[in-house]
Amino acid sequence: MRQKGRLIIDGNQVYEIDEECMKKKDCEERERLERERAAEGARRKQGGKRRR
């Protein structure tokens, strides 16, 4: 089985980037942002009630 990835060469250092892992992280980050935006929208619909 061949892994999908990229090599990043920075001077004498070489990094291997796992593209499948990066896609998963990107998807999780997008979902988290969508949840935060939905929660913010719900708070705004409630009139932005503040506690004192």
N, CA, C and O atoms as CSV, one atom per row, in Angstrom:
chain,resi,resn,atom,element,x,y,z
A,1,MET,N,N,0.842,-1.175,0.000
A,1,MET,CA,C,0.000,0.000,0.000
A,1,MET,C,C,0.892,1.243,0.000
A,1,MET,O,O,1.810,1.346,0.813
A,2,ARG,N,N,0.636,2.153,-0.874
A,2,ARG,CA,C,1.419,3.374,-0.994
A,2,ARG,C,C,0.760,4.496,-0.201
A,2,ARG,O,O,-0.439,4.746,-0.326
A,3,GLN,N,N,1.565,5.163,0.615
A,3,GLN,CA,C,1.044,6.280,1.386
A,3,GLN,C,C,1.066,7.539,0.534
A,3,GLN,O,O,1.969,7.749,-0.276
A,4,LYS,N,N,0.051,8.369,0.737
A,4,LYS,CA,C,0.018,9.656,0.053
A,4,LYS,C,C,0.636,10.687,0.984
A,4,LYS,O,O,0.271,10.791,2.155
A,5,GLY,N,N,1.567,11.436,0.445
A,5,GLY,CA,C,2.194,12.448,1.276
A,5,GLY,C,C,3.061,13.362,0.444
A,5,GLY,O,O,3.238,13.165,-0.758
A,6,ARG,N,N,3.595,14.364,1.109
A,6,ARG,CA,C,4.480,15.316,0.461
A,6,ARG,C,C,5.747,15.423,1.282
A,6,ARG,O,O,5.726,15.262,2.502
A,7,LEU,N,N,6.847,15.694,0.607
A,7,LEU,CA,C,8.098,15.966,1.295
A,7,LEU,C,C,8.364,17.457,1.234
A,7,LEU,O,O,8.265,18.078,0.176
A,8,ILE,N,N,8.699,18.017,2.373
A,8,ILE,CA,C,9.063,19.420,2.466
A,8,ILE,C,C,10.541,19.457,2.838
A,8,ILE,O,O,10.943,18.912,3.866
A,9,ILE,N,N,11.337,20.095,2.009
A,9,ILE,CA,C,12.767,20.202,2.274
A,9,ILE,C,C,13.054,21.632,2.692
A,9,ILE,O,O,12.778,22.580,1.957
A,10,ASP,N,N,13.613,21.772,3.886
A,10,ASP,CA,C,13.923,23.082,4.447
A,10,ASP,C,C,15.389,23.054,4.894
A,10,ASP,O,O,15.705,22.631,6.006
A,11,GLY,N,N,16.258,23.505,4.018
A,11,GLY,CA,C,17.690,23.450,4.336
A,11,GLY,C,C,18.129,22.006,4.442
A,11,GLY,O,O,18.013,21.244,3.482
A,12,ASN,N,N,18.634,21.623,5.608
A,12,ASN,CA,C,19.074,20.241,5.830
A,12,ASN,C,C,17.977,19.373,6.424
A,12,ASN,O,O,18.201,18.189,6.675
A,13,GLN,N,N,16.810,19.929,6.652
A,13,GLN,CA,C,15.716,19.187,7.272
A,13,GLN,C,C,14.705,18.764,6.224
A,13,GLN,O,O,14.415,19.500,5.281
A,14,VAL,N,N,14.171,17.554,6.411
A,14,VAL,CA,C,13.153,17.025,5.503
A,14,VAL,C,C,11.943,16.623,6.344
A,14,VAL,O,O,12.074,15.916,7.344
A,15,TYR,N,N,10.769,17.081,5.925
A,15,TYR,CA,C,9.517,16.767,6.615
A,15,TYR,C,C,8.616,16.004,5.658
A,15,TYR,O,O,8.541,16.328,4.473
A,16,GLU,N,N,7.939,14.996,6.170
A,16,GLU,CA,C,6.952,14.274,5.362
A,16,GLU,C,C,5.576,14.650,5.876
A,16,GLU,O,O,5.290,14.514,7.066
A,17,ILE,N,N,4.726,15.123,4.980
A,17,ILE,CA,C,3.370,15.539,5.335
A,17,ILE,C,C,2.396,14.455,4.885
A,17,ILE,O,O,2.348,14.111,3.704
A,18,ASP,N,N,1.621,13.919,5.823
A,18,ASP,CA,C,0.609,12.911,5.531
A,18,ASP,C,C,-0.649,13.637,5.052
A,18,ASP,O,O,-1.349,14.258,5.852
A,19,GLU,N,N,-0.935,13.563,3.762
A,19,GLU,CA,C,-2.059,14.308,3.195
A,19,GLU,C,C,-3.407,13.827,3.714
A,19,GLU,O,O,-4.317,14.636,3.896
A,20,GLU,N,N,-3.551,12.541,3.952
A,20,GLU,CA,C,-4.829,12.035,4.482
A,20,GLU,C,C,-5.096,12.617,5.870
A,20,GLU,O,O,-6.226,12.985,6.191
A,21,CYS,N,N,-4.055,12.693,6.678
A,21,CYS,CA,C,-4.191,13.262,8.023
A,21,CYS,C,C,-4.536,14.743,7.927
A,21,CYS,O,O,-5.386,15.227,8.675
A,22,MET,N,N,-3.895,15.461,7.023
A,22,MET,CA,C,-4.161,16.887,6.860
A,22,MET,C,C,-5.594,17.131,6.399
A,22,MET,O,O,-6.234,18.082,6.845
A,23,LYS,N,N,-6.103,16.277,5.506
A,23,LYS,CA,C,-7.492,16.413,5.063
A,23,LYS,C,C,-8.454,16.215,6.224
A,23,LYS,O,O,-9.433,16.948,6.363
A,24,LYS,N,N,-8.165,15.214,7.059
A,24,LYS,CA,C,-9.020,14.932,8.211
A,24,LYS,C,C,-9.007,16.112,9.188
A,24,LYS,O,O,-10.056,16.526,9.681
A,25,LYS,N,N,-7.817,16.647,9.463
A,25,LYS,CA,C,-7.707,17.795,10.361
A,25,LYS,C,C,-8.451,18.997,9.794
A,25,LYS,O,O,-9.141,19.704,10.528
A,26,ASP,N,N,-8.312,19.230,8.491
A,26,ASP,CA,C,-8.977,20.352,7.840
A,26,ASP,C,C,-10.492,20.210,7.943
A,26,ASP,O,O,-11.199,21.181,8.210
A,27,CYS,N,N,-10.978,19.004,7.730
A,27,CYS,CA,C,-12.415,18.744,7.812
A,27,CYS,C,C,-12.917,18.972,9.245
A,27,CYS,O,O,-13.969,19.580,9.447
A,28,GLU,N,N,-12.164,18.484,10.235
A,28,GLU,CA,C,-12.558,18.667,11.626
A,28,GLU,C,C,-12.570,20.157,11.995
A,28,GLU,O,O,-13.460,20.617,12.711
A,29,GLU,N,N,-11.584,20.902,11.503
A,29,GLU,CA,C,-11.511,22.338,11.785
A,29,GLU,C,C,-12.701,23.068,11.161
A,29,GLU,O,O,-13.292,23.947,11.788
A,30,ARG,N,N,-13.050,22.702,9.930
A,30,ARG,CA,C,-14.186,23.316,9.256
A,30,ARG,C,C,-15.480,23.049,10.022
A,30,ARG,O,O,-16.307,23.946,10.183
A,31,GLU,N,N,-15.651,21.807,10.496
A,31,GLU,CA,C,-16.853,21.459,11.257
A,31,GLU,C,C,-16.917,22.254,12.564
A,31,GLU,O,O,-17.993,22.697,12.965
A,32,ARG,N,N,-15.774,22.437,13.229
A,32,ARG,CA,C,-15.731,23.187,14.474
A,32,ARG,C,C,-16.127,24.644,14.226
A,32,ARG,O,O,-16.900,25.222,14.990
A,33,LEU,N,N,-15.596,25.228,13.160
A,33,LEU,CA,C,-15.946,26.610,12.829
A,33,LEU,C,C,-17.424,26.759,12.500
A,33,LEU,O,O,-18.049,27.746,12.888
A,34,GLU,N,N,-17.989,25.788,11.789
A,34,GLU,CA,C,-19.415,25.834,11.464
A,34,GLU,C,C,-20.263,25.771,12.727
A,34,GLU,O,O,-21.264,26.480,12.834
A,35,ARG,N,N,-19.873,24.924,13.692
A,35,ARG,CA,C,-20.609,24.833,14.961
A,35,ARG,C,C,-20.532,26.155,15.720
A,35,ARG,O,O,-21.526,26.612,16.283
A,36,GLU,N,N,-19.331,26.776,15.733
A,36,GLU,CA,C,-19.184,28.050,16.420
A,36,GLU,C,C,-20.032,29.136,15.766
A,36,GLU,O,O,-20.655,29.938,16.462
A,37,ARG,N,N,-20.062,29.170,14.441
A,37,ARG,CA,C,-20.871,30.172,13.739
A,37,ARG,C,C,-22.356,29.950,13.997
A,37,ARG,O,O,-23.113,30.907,14.161
A,38,ALA,N,N,-22.771,28.688,14.033
A,38,ALA,CA,C,-24.183,28.398,14.298
A,38,ALA,C,C,-24.550,28.831,15.712
A,38,ALA,O,O,-25.636,29.371,15.927
A,39,ALA,N,N,-23.666,28.605,16.681
A,39,ALA,CA,C,-23.927,29.004,18.062
A,39,ALA,C,C,-23.986,30.527,18.161
A,39,ALA,O,O,-24.830,31.075,18.870
A,40,GLU,N,N,-23.088,31.209,17.447
A,40,GLU,CA,C,-23.089,32.678,17.458
A,40,GLU,C,C,-24.387,33.204,16.842
A,40,GLU,O,O,-24.979,34.154,17.353
A,41,GLY,N,N,-24.822,32.591,15.753
A,41,GLY,CA,C,-26.074,33.000,15.116
A,41,GLY,C,C,-27.260,32.797,16.037
A,41,GLY,O,O,-28.167,33.628,16.075
A,42,ALA,N,N,-27.263,31.695,16.785
A,42,ALA,CA,C,-28.351,31.424,17.722
A,42,ALA,C,C,-28.372,32.469,18.833
A,42,ALA,O,O,-29.442,32.905,19.258
A,43,ARG,N,N,-27.186,32.874,19.305
A,43,ARG,CA,C,-27.126,33.896,20.352
A,43,ARG,C,C,-27.645,35.232,19.830
A,43,ARG,O,O,-28.327,35.963,20.548
A,44,ARG,N,N,-27.322,35.543,18.592
A,44,ARG,CA,C,-27.786,36.811,18.020
A,44,ARG,C,C,-29.297,36.821,17.848
A,44,ARG,O,O,-29.932,37.861,18.029
A,45,LYS,N,N,-29.881,35.678,17.502
A,45,LYS,CA,C,-31.332,35.604,17.338
A,45,LYS,C,C,-32.052,35.818,18.659
A,45,LYS,O,O,-33.183,36.302,18.688
A,46,GLN,N,N,-31.384,35.452,19.764
A,46,GLN,CA,C,-31.984,35.621,21.079
A,46,GLN,C,C,-31.893,37.067,21.551
A,46,GLN,O,O,-32.357,37.400,22.642
A,47,GLY,N,N,-31.306,37.912,20.743
A,47,GLY,CA,C,-31.223,39.314,21.102
A,47,GLY,C,C,-29.968,39.683,21.852
A,47,GLY,O,O,-29.857,40.786,22.388
A,48,GLY,N,N,-29.021,38.763,21.893
A,48,GLY,CA,C,-27.751,39.088,22.550
A,48,GLY,C,C,-27.910,39.409,24.032
A,48,GLY,O,O,-27.247,40.309,24.550
A,49,LYS,N,N,-28.782,38.679,24.711
A,49,LYS,CA,C,-29.004,38.921,26.134
A,49,LYS,C,C,-27.698,38.769,26.893
A,49,LYS,O,O,-26.948,37.811,26.704
A,50,ARG,N,N,-27.448,39.759,27.771
A,50,ARG,CA,C,-26.228,39.729,28.564
A,50,ARG,C,C,-26.573,39.523,30.031
A,50,ARG,O,O,-27.592,40.004,30.527
A,51,ARG,N,N,-25.714,38.813,30.694
A,51,ARG,CA,C,-25.892,38.623,32.143
A,51,ARG,C,C,-25.205,39.750,32.866
A,51,ARG,O,O,-24.180,40.264,32.420
A,52,ARG,N,N,-25.784,40.131,33.993
A,52,ARG,CA,C,-25.181,41.177,34.832
A,52,ARG,C,C,-24.745,40.605,36.139
A,52,ARG,O,O,-24.214,41.328,36.983
